[in-house]
PDB file of C-alpha atoms in Angstrom:
ATOM      1  CA  MET K  29     -51.307 -13.683 192.971  1.00 42.00           C
ATOM      2  CA  ALA K  30     -47.868 -14.971 193.723  1.00 47.00           C
ATOM      3  CA  ARG K  31     -48.189 -18.177 195.636  1.00 53.00           C
ATOM      4  CA  GLY K  32     -47.163 -17.891 199.251  1.00 56.00           C
ATOM      5  CA  ARG K  33     -48.985 -14.551 199.299  1.00 62.00           C
ATOM      6  CA  ASN K  34     -47.061 -11.495 200.424  1.00 72.00           C
ATOM      7  CA  ARG K  35     -43.943 -13.295 201.474  1.00 77.00           C
ATOM      8  CA  PRO K  36     -41.011 -10.887 201.236  1.00 81.00           C
ATOM      9  CA  CYS K  37     -38.080 -11.573 198.951  1.00 82.00           C
ATOM     10  CA  PRO K  38     -35.717 -14.025 200.692  1.00 83.00           C
ATOM     11  CA  LEU K  39     -32.634 -12.117 199.541  1.00 82.00           C
ATOM     12  CA  CYS K  40     -33.936  -8.742 200.704  1.00 82.00           C
ATOM     13  CA  GLU K  41     -34.778 -10.274 204.059  1.00 82.00           C
ATOM     14  CA  SER K  42     -31.276 -11.596 204.521  1.00 81.00           C
ATOM     15  CA  GLY K  43     -29.761  -8.265 203.519  1.00 79.00           C
ATOM     16  CA  ILE K  44     -27.893  -9.474 200.453  1.00 77.00           C
ATOM     17  CA  ARG K  45     -27.295  -6.627 198.035  1.00 76.00           C
ATOM     18  CA  TYR K  46     -25.433  -8.278 195.190  1.00 80.00           C
ATOM     19  CA  ILE K  47     -25.270 -11.720 193.727  1.00 82.00           C
ATOM     20  CA  ASN K  48     -21.786 -12.485 192.492  1.00 85.00           C
ATOM     21  CA  TYR K  49     -21.561 -14.409 189.239  1.00 88.00           C
ATOM     22  CA  LYS K  50     -18.307 -16.023 190.425  1.00 86.00           C
ATOM     23  CA  ASP K  51     -19.955 -17.728 193.384  1.00 84.00           C
ATOM     24  CA  GLU K  52     -21.351 -20.804 191.774  1.00 81.00           C
ATOM     25  CA  SER K  53     -22.385 -22.588 194.943  1.00 84.00           C
ATOM     26  CA  THR K  54     -24.815 -19.774 195.770  1.00 85.00           C
ATOM     27  CA  LEU K  55     -26.002 -19.595 192.190  1.00 88.00           C
ATOM     28  CA  SER K  56     -26.757 -23.302 192.217  1.00 87.00           C
ATOM     29  CA  ARG K  57     -29.406 -22.597 194.839  1.00 88.00           C
ATOM     30  CA  PHE K  58     -31.328 -20.679 192.205  1.00 91.00           C
ATOM     31  CA  MET K  59     -31.018 -23.355 189.558  1.00 92.00           C
ATOM     32  CA  THR K  60     -32.760 -26.623 188.909  1.00 90.00           C
ATOM     33  CA  ASP K  61     -30.839 -29.880 188.780  1.00 87.00           C
ATOM     34  CA  ALA K  62     -30.838 -29.531 185.012  1.00 88.00           C
ATOM     35  CA  GLY K  63     -29.161 -26.133 185.244  1.00 88.00           C
ATOM     36  CA  LYS K  64     -32.182 -23.965 184.525  1.00 91.00           C
ATOM     37  CA  ILE K  65     -32.778 -20.725 186.378  1.00 93.00           C
ATOM     38  CA  LEU K  66     -35.582 -21.163 188.895  1.00 93.00           C
ATOM     39  CA  PRO K  67     -38.632 -19.017 188.148  1.00 93.00           C
ATOM     40  CA  ARG K  68     -39.853 -16.169 190.312  1.00 90.00           C
ATOM     41  CA  ARG K  69     -42.858 -18.179 191.413  1.00 88.00           C
ATOM     42  CA  THR K  70     -40.499 -20.682 193.019  1.00 88.00           C
ATOM     43  CA  THR K  71     -37.792 -18.386 194.368  1.00 88.00           C
ATOM     44  CA  GLY K  72     -40.241 -15.743 195.598  1.00 88.00           C
ATOM     45  CA  MET K  73     -37.639 -13.077 194.924  1.00 89.00           C
ATOM     46  CA  CYS K  74     -38.292  -9.434 194.143  1.00 89.00           C
ATOM     47  CA  ALA K  75     -37.764  -8.265 190.586  1.00 90.00           C
ATOM     48  CA  ARG K  76     -34.386  -6.745 191.306  1.00 89.00           C
ATOM     49  CA  HIS K  77     -32.924  -9.829 192.899  1.00 90.00           C
ATOM     50  CA  GLN K  78     -34.412 -12.199 190.371  1.00 92.00           C
ATOM     51  CA  ARG K  79     -32.853 -10.102 187.627  1.00 92.00           C
ATOM     52  CA  GLN K  80     -29.485 -10.070 189.382  1.00 91.00           C
ATOM     53  CA  VAL K  81     -29.576 -13.820 189.784  1.00 92.00           C
ATOM     54  CA  GLY K  82     -30.530 -14.261 186.143  1.00 93.00           C
ATOM     55  CA  THR K  83     -27.675 -12.076 184.945  1.00 92.00           C
ATOM     56  CA  ALA K  84     -25.222 -13.758 187.307  1.00 91.00           C
ATOM     57  CA  VAL K  85     -26.200 -17.238 186.163  1.00 93.00           C
ATOM     58  CA  LYS K  86     -25.805 -16.260 182.527  1.00 93.00           C
ATOM     59  CA  ARG K  87     -22.358 -14.816 183.146  1.00 93.00           C
ATOM     60  CA  ALA K  88     -21.337 -17.889 185.102  1.00 92.00           C
ATOM     61  CA  ARG K  89     -22.521 -20.094 182.258  1.00 93.00           C
ATOM     62  CA  TYR K  90     -20.439 -18.196 179.743  1.00 94.00           C
ATOM     63  CA  LEU K  91     -17.380 -18.649 181.963  1.00 93.00           C
ATOM     64  CA  ALA K  92     -18.036 -22.380 182.295  1.00 92.00           C
ATOM     65  CA  LEU K  93     -18.467 -22.066 186.051  1.00 91.00           C
ATOM     66  CA  VAL K  94     -21.903 -23.636 185.797  1.00 91.00           C
ATOM     67  CA  PRO K  95     -23.188 -25.686 182.875  1.00 91.00           C
ATOM     68  CA  TYR K  96     -25.820 -24.512 180.432  1.00 90.00           C
ATOM     69  CA  THR K  97     -27.400 -27.906 180.912  1.00 87.00           C
ATOM     70  CA  TYR K  98     -26.533 -31.199 182.540  1.00 79.00           C
ATOM     71  CA  VAL K  99     -27.647 -33.226 179.559  1.00 69.00           C
ATOM     72  CA  TYR K 100     -24.035 -33.837 178.479  1.00 53.00           C
ATOM     73  CA  THR K 101     -23.126 -37.481 178.593  1.00 58.00           C
ATOM     74  CA  ASP K 102     -19.414 -38.124 178.692  1.00 54.00           C
TER      75      ASP K 102
ATOM     76  CA  MET A  19     -12.939   6.426 184.423  1.00 86.00           C
ATOM     77  CA  ARG A  20     -14.931   3.375 185.304  1.00 89.00           C
ATOM     78  CA  GLU A  21     -14.221   0.268 187.284  1.00 91.00           C
ATOM     79  CA  TYR A  22     -14.157  -2.955 185.342  1.00 93.00           C
ATOM     80  CA  GLU A  23     -13.598  -6.566 186.080  1.00 92.00           C
ATOM     81  CA  ILE A  24     -12.212  -9.029 183.598  1.00 93.00           C
ATOM     82  CA  VAL A  25     -12.094 -12.791 183.839  1.00 93.00           C
ATOM     83  CA  TYR A  26      -9.634 -14.633 181.614  1.00 94.00           C
ATOM     84  CA  ILE A  27      -9.720 -18.332 180.887  1.00 94.00           C
ATOM     85  CA  PHE A  28      -6.375 -19.451 179.477  1.00 94.00           C
ATOM     86  CA  ASP A  29      -5.423 -22.701 177.870  1.00 93.00           C
ATOM     87  CA  PRO A  30      -4.272 -24.921 180.757  1.00 92.00           C
ATOM     88  CA  VAL A  31      -1.141 -26.042 178.877  1.00 93.00           C
ATOM     89  CA  LEU A  32       0.388 -22.583 179.313  1.00 92.00           C
ATOM     90  CA  THR A  33       2.994 -22.170 182.013  1.00 92.00           C
ATOM     91  CA  GLU A  34       2.678 -19.591 184.760  1.00 91.00           C
ATOM     92  CA  ASP A  35       5.344 -17.475 183.009  1.00 93.00           C
ATOM     93  CA  GLN A  36       3.554 -17.545 179.678  1.00 93.00           C
ATOM     94  CA  ILE A  37       0.351 -16.455 181.368  1.00 93.00           C
ATOM     95  CA  ASN A  38       2.053 -13.619 183.210  1.00 93.00           C
ATOM     96  CA  GLU A  39       3.702 -12.489 179.989  1.00 93.00           C
ATOM     97  CA  ARG A  40       0.268 -12.302 178.352  1.00 93.00           C
ATOM     98  CA  LEU A  41      -1.261 -10.496 181.301  1.00 93.00           C
ATOM     99  CA  ASP A  42       1.538  -7.913 181.176  1.00 93.00           C
ATOM    100  CA  ARG A  43       0.954  -7.433 177.474  1.00 92.00           C
ATOM    101  CA  PHE A  44      -2.827  -7.042 177.887  1.00 92.00           C
ATOM    102  CA  HIS A  45      -2.521  -4.765 180.861  1.00 92.00           C
ATOM    103  CA  ALA A  46      -0.057  -2.503 179.097  1.00 91.00           C
ATOM    104  CA  HIS A  47      -3.052  -1.313 177.069  1.00 88.00           C
ATOM    105  CA  ILE A  48      -4.768  -0.246 180.272  1.00 90.00           C
ATOM    106  CA  THR A  49      -1.855   1.364 182.081  1.00 91.00           C
ATOM    107  CA  GLU A  50      -0.529   3.188 179.020  1.00 90.00           C
ATOM    108  CA  ALA A  51      -3.902   4.849 178.609  1.00 89.00           C
ATOM    109  CA  GLY A  52      -3.864   6.106 182.196  1.00 89.00           C
ATOM    110  CA  GLY A  53      -5.836   3.245 183.684  1.00 89.00           C
ATOM    111  CA  GLU A  54      -4.888   1.336 186.771  1.00 90.00           C
ATOM    112  CA  ILE A  55      -4.865  -2.348 187.689  1.00 91.00           C
ATOM    113  CA  THR A  56      -6.373  -2.627 191.154  1.00 89.00           C
ATOM    114  CA  ALA A  57      -6.450  -6.371 191.755  1.00 87.00           C
ATOM    115  CA  VAL A  58      -5.141  -9.540 190.147  1.00 89.00           C
ATOM    116  CA  ASP A  59      -6.299 -12.907 191.409  1.00 89.00           C
ATOM    117  CA  HIS A  60      -5.047 -16.178 189.934  1.00 89.00           C
ATOM    118  CA  TRP A  61      -7.604 -18.885 190.583  1.00 88.00           C
ATOM    119  CA  GLY A  62      -5.393 -21.364 188.820  1.00 87.00           C
ATOM    120  CA  LYS A  63      -6.533 -24.407 186.899  1.00 90.00           C
ATOM    121  CA  ARG A  64     -10.056 -25.554 187.360  1.00 90.00           C
ATOM    122  CA  GLN A  65     -12.495 -27.835 185.655  1.00 90.00           C
ATOM    123  CA  LEU A  66     -14.765 -26.267 183.050  1.00 91.00           C
ATOM    124  CA  ALA A  67     -18.453 -26.974 183.520  1.00 89.00           C
ATOM    125  CA  TYR A  68     -18.613 -28.009 179.868  1.00 90.00           C
ATOM    126  CA  PRO A  69     -15.908 -28.538 177.267  1.00 91.00           C
ATOM    127  CA  ILE A  70     -14.772 -25.501 175.263  1.00 92.00           C
ATOM    128  CA  ASN A  71     -12.775 -26.175 172.105  1.00 92.00           C
ATOM    129  CA  LYS A  72     -12.273 -29.753 173.289  1.00 91.00           C
ATOM    130  CA  LYS A  73     -10.623 -28.523 176.487  1.00 91.00           C
ATOM    131  CA  THR A  74     -12.014 -29.684 179.808  1.00 91.00           C
ATOM    132  CA  SER A  75     -10.080 -27.367 182.113  1.00 92.00           C
ATOM    133  CA  GLY A  76      -8.862 -23.795 182.071  1.00 93.00           C
ATOM    134  CA  TYR A  77      -6.596 -21.430 183.957  1.00 93.00           C
ATOM    135  CA  TYR A  78      -8.711 -18.643 185.474  1.00 92.00           C
ATOM    136  CA  VAL A  79      -7.455 -15.156 186.263  1.00 93.00           C
ATOM    137  CA  VAL A  80      -9.649 -12.370 187.645  1.00 92.00           C
ATOM    138  CA  VAL A  81      -8.451  -8.772 187.289  1.00 92.00           C
ATOM    139  CA  GLN A  82     -10.052  -5.539 188.413  1.00 91.00           C
ATOM    140  CA  PHE A  83      -9.038  -2.251 186.863  1.00 92.00           C
ATOM    141  CA  THR A  84     -10.125   1.296 186.262  1.00 92.00           C
ATOM    142  CA  ALA A  85      -9.938   2.791 182.808  1.00 92.00           C
ATOM    143  CA  GLU A  86     -11.622   5.039 180.316  1.00 92.00           C
ATOM    144  CA  ALA A  87     -14.316   3.242 178.363  1.00 90.00           C
ATOM    145  CA  SER A  88     -12.634   4.276 175.129  1.00 91.00           C
ATOM    146  CA  ILE A  89      -9.720   1.864 175.579  1.00 91.00           C
ATOM    147  CA  LEU A  90     -11.910  -1.230 175.723  1.00 92.00           C
ATOM    148  CA  PRO A  91     -12.288  -1.836 171.978  1.00 92.00           C
ATOM    149  CA  GLU A  92      -8.528  -1.887 171.576  1.00 91.00           C
ATOM    150  CA  LEU A  93      -8.080  -4.159 174.571  1.00 92.00           C
ATOM    151  CA  GLU A  94     -10.705  -6.555 173.291  1.00 93.00           C
ATOM    152  CA  ARG A  95      -9.120  -6.642 169.863  1.00 92.00           C
ATOM    153  CA  THR A  96      -5.855  -7.781 171.446  1.00 92.00           C
ATOM    154  CA  LEU A  97      -7.656 -10.403 173.511  1.00 93.00           C
ATOM    155  CA  LYS A  98      -9.439 -11.836 170.508  1.00 93.00           C
ATOM    156  CA  LEU A  99      -6.166 -12.240 168.640  1.00 93.00           C
ATOM    157  CA  ASP A 100      -4.707 -14.480 171.320  1.00 91.00           C
ATOM    158  CA  ASP A 101      -5.478 -18.087 170.498  1.00 90.00           C
ATOM    159  CA  ASP A 102      -4.419 -19.332 173.918  1.00 91.00           C
ATOM    160  CA  LEU A 103      -7.039 -17.228 175.646  1.00 93.00           C
ATOM    161  CA  VAL A 104      -9.966 -19.613 175.634  1.00 93.00           C
ATOM    162  CA  ARG A 105     -12.475 -17.061 176.860  1.00 94.00           C
ATOM    163  CA  TYR A 106     -12.702 -13.699 178.563  1.00 94.00           C
ATOM    164  CA  LEU A 107     -15.451 -11.599 180.103  1.00 94.00           C
ATOM    165  CA  ILE A 108     -15.275  -7.864 180.796  1.00 93.00           C
ATOM    166  CA  VAL A 109     -17.992  -6.461 183.051  1.00 92.00           C
ATOM    167  CA  LEU A 110     -18.479  -3.354 185.129  1.00 90.00           C
ATOM    168  CA  SER A 111     -17.139  -4.074 188.588  1.00 85.00           C
ATOM    169  CA  GLU A 112     -19.548  -3.769 191.466  1.00 77.00           C
ATOM    170  CA  GLY A 113     -16.782  -3.843 194.018  1.00 69.00           C
ATOM    171  CA  GLU A 114     -17.192  -7.553 194.506  1.00 66.00           C
ATOM    172  CA  PRO A 115     -14.368  -9.688 195.775  1.00 68.00           C
ATOM    173  CA  THR A 116     -12.251 -11.376 193.133  1.00 65.00           C
ATOM    174  CA  ALA A 117     -12.318 -14.733 194.889  1.00 66.00           C
ATOM    175  CA  PRO A 118     -14.405 -17.562 193.471  1.00 61.00           C
ATOM    176  CA  MET A 119     -16.582 -17.548 196.580  1.00 53.00           C
ATOM    177  CA  SER A 120     -18.215 -14.272 197.489  1.00 40.00           C
ATOM    178  CA  ILE A 121     -18.322 -13.620 201.202  1.00 39.00           C
ATOM    179  CA  ALA A 122     -21.144 -11.154 200.752  1.00 39.00           C
ATOM    180  CA  THR A 123     -23.485 -13.715 199.292  1.00 39.00           C
ATOM    181  CA  ARG A 124     -22.501 -16.489 201.642  1.00 39.00           C
ATOM    182  CA  GLU A 125     -24.030 -15.088 204.786  1.00 41.00           C
ATOM    183  CA  PRO A 126     -26.500 -17.589 206.134  1.00 41.00           C
ATOM    184  CA  ARG A 127     -30.117 -16.635 206.039  1.00 39.00           C
ATOM    185  CA  GLU A 128     -31.551 -16.223 209.482  1.00 38.00           C
ATOM    186  CA  ASP A 129     -34.712 -18.118 208.703  1.00 38.00           C
ATOM    187  CA  ASP A 130     -32.740 -21.030 207.288  1.00 40.00           C
ATOM    188  CA  GLU A 131     -32.483 -24.225 209.194  1.00 39.00           C
ATOM    189  CA  ASP A 132     -28.943 -25.449 209.498  1.00 41.00           C
ATOM    190  CA  ASP A 133     -29.480 -27.925 206.685  1.00 41.00           C
ATOM    191  CA  ASP A 134     -27.518 -27.310 203.569  1.00 42.00           C
ATOM    192  CA  GLU A 135     -28.062 -26.551 199.953  1.00 42.00           C
ATOM    193  CA  ASP A 136     -29.623 -29.842 198.911  1.00 42.00           C
ATOM    194  CA  ASP A 137     -32.680 -29.018 200.948  1.00 41.00           C
ATOM    195  CA  ASP A 138     -33.175 -25.530 199.677  1.00 42.00           C
ATOM    196  CA  GLU A 139     -35.403 -26.439 196.796  1.00 42.00           C
ATOM    197  CA  ASP A 140     -37.602 -28.487 199.048  1.00 43.00           C
ATOM    198  CA  ASP A 141     -37.814 -25.576 201.457  1.00 44.00           C
ATOM    199  CA  LEU A 142     -39.017 -23.314 198.721  1.00 46.00           C
ATOM    200  CA  ASP A 143     -41.642 -25.809 197.686  1.00 45.00           C
ATOM    201  CA  ASP A 144     -42.893 -26.106 201.221  1.00 45.00           C
ATOM    202  CA  GLU A 145     -43.153 -22.366 201.571  1.00 44.00           C
ATOM    203  CA  GLU A 146     -45.421 -22.123 198.581  1.00 42.00           C
ATOM    204  CA  GLU A 147     -47.906 -24.497 200.006  1.00 42.00           C
ATOM    205  CA  ASP A 148     -48.737 -22.764 203.255  1.00 42.00           C
TER     206      ASP A 148
END
């Protein structure tokens, strides 16, 4: 059902075990330009990695490493 | 004993000495209870992604330690009382590096072209189509 059929998870394929919430340049690859977390249907990640990315992004947001949203105008 | 990681964001107006004094005070809670500080990494001042309490930058310190879970409430109480600590985060450590950039997650993907991050979203879109 997932688009792209049975494409394996890109993170599993590249052998990455953990996503670090302090590494914002990697996290930004899983976020839209507005700062949203990309959905599974776009990232094609397995449940475990998608969950890790989600948690990491939320931690990074709390620590002001990445914005909650880019809507701020200042 | 468990391994924890804590990230502090201090008010950037503090001097290095004032920050170290606070770290010593906080960490006394851990060491006195038989815990151990395993790594301290000062990132220094950096821009916040959004303003917190009207501040636009903060002084980041990442610390890894081992301790009994039972000391955390007391540690957190001390942290909350400090007005110059803008924010802190305590999480279970997964043995990650303390540096802002993780080496583990920066290994290039084999199937990636040499293009950089800007293209990644496009790549993903393309992949869906075929």
